[in-house]
Amino acid sequence: MDGTGARTYDHLLVRRLPWRARGLRPARVAAVFAAFLLAEAELGRRFALIDLPALWAVLAAALVVAVVGALALAVALRDIWRNGAAGFGHALATAALLALVFAPFAAVAAVASARAPLPAVTTDPLDPPPLATLRVPGAFDPDHMRRQHAAAPDLVGRRFTLSTVELHAAARATAVDLGWHLRRDDEPDSEDTGGGFAAEVDTPVLSISGEVAVRIRATPSGARIDLSAATPALPHDLGLDAWRVRGFLAPSTRSCANPPTSESADE
């Protein structure tokens, strides 16, 4: 009120109206688009709609878009923090979405930096079961085997008090239960002969194919099983091959009628 009692609006001329933070909308659009690209990559590989070169291109595009979104979000947060701009709630939601997009890239980078790259793994360094279709340069040479022993000393063959026929049946059933796709199956002709099979296996995410070769040989007290595994499509195996071998041997041990002998982890 002025001196005469009339209402005035002079306060509106000096009051600073709230304004929306710069970069907030571009950051939100970039975050949503990057998440869409990741989902598209997963679904495209799951349903065999894109090949590996297209997958790498989509993942690279998702990372670039996410980085652009993070830079735009930084501008928005600066306006919110320093100038009191509106949009903190939207900025928080955008940051959470960007964190989800960056999470798989960060996880892969962390695992790759913590593990030595191995082109393949085997439980028999002296005579690795040959991979049927994959040719992996540098696999199973002396330097590779030293790095594998340092990274995964527990990867050794298993001996069981079973015949080769019984062990082959149990191993094949385990592979099927794990979702492996058998590509070659050499069943032992008798309990005195060996056998094995080769299987195609996919990564849990993005369905990148690898191969596992399983070999069974007769021993004086039963049979021995050895494996080789490789995922050459990945620039770094991220420990997936060793994880596959361990995941196979654990249920194989439980599914066999007789326990492994005391010589299970030898050579």
XYZ file of C-alpha atoms in Angstrom, residues 37-48 50-52 55-56 58-59 104-105 108 202-209 234:
31
model
C 20.390 -47.182 -27.582
C 21.507 -49.598 -24.847
C 18.109 -51.292 -24.838
C 18.184 -51.463 -28.633
C 21.631 -53.085 -28.555
C 20.503 -55.737 -26.080
C 17.259 -56.539 -27.914
C 18.962 -56.456 -31.300
C 21.521 -59.037 -30.212
C 18.993 -61.114 -28.294
C 16.874 -61.528 -31.430
C 19.846 -61.668 -33.847
C 22.317 -56.793 -35.560
C 25.802 -58.172 -36.066
C 28.875 -57.450 -33.973
C 26.685 -53.675 -31.902
C 29.992 -51.904 -31.299
C 25.515 -48.681 -31.202
C 27.407 -48.992 -27.919
C 27.768 -51.057 -17.556
C 30.609 -49.126 -19.216
C 33.483 -53.305 -17.923
C 26.461 -66.753 -25.355
C 27.297 -64.027 -22.872
C 24.471 -63.253 -20.410
C 24.253 -59.711 -21.811
C 24.389 -58.787 -25.514
C 24.536 -62.467 -26.578
C 28.146 -62.474 -27.793
C 29.014 -66.004 -28.872
C 35.529 -59.638 -27.158
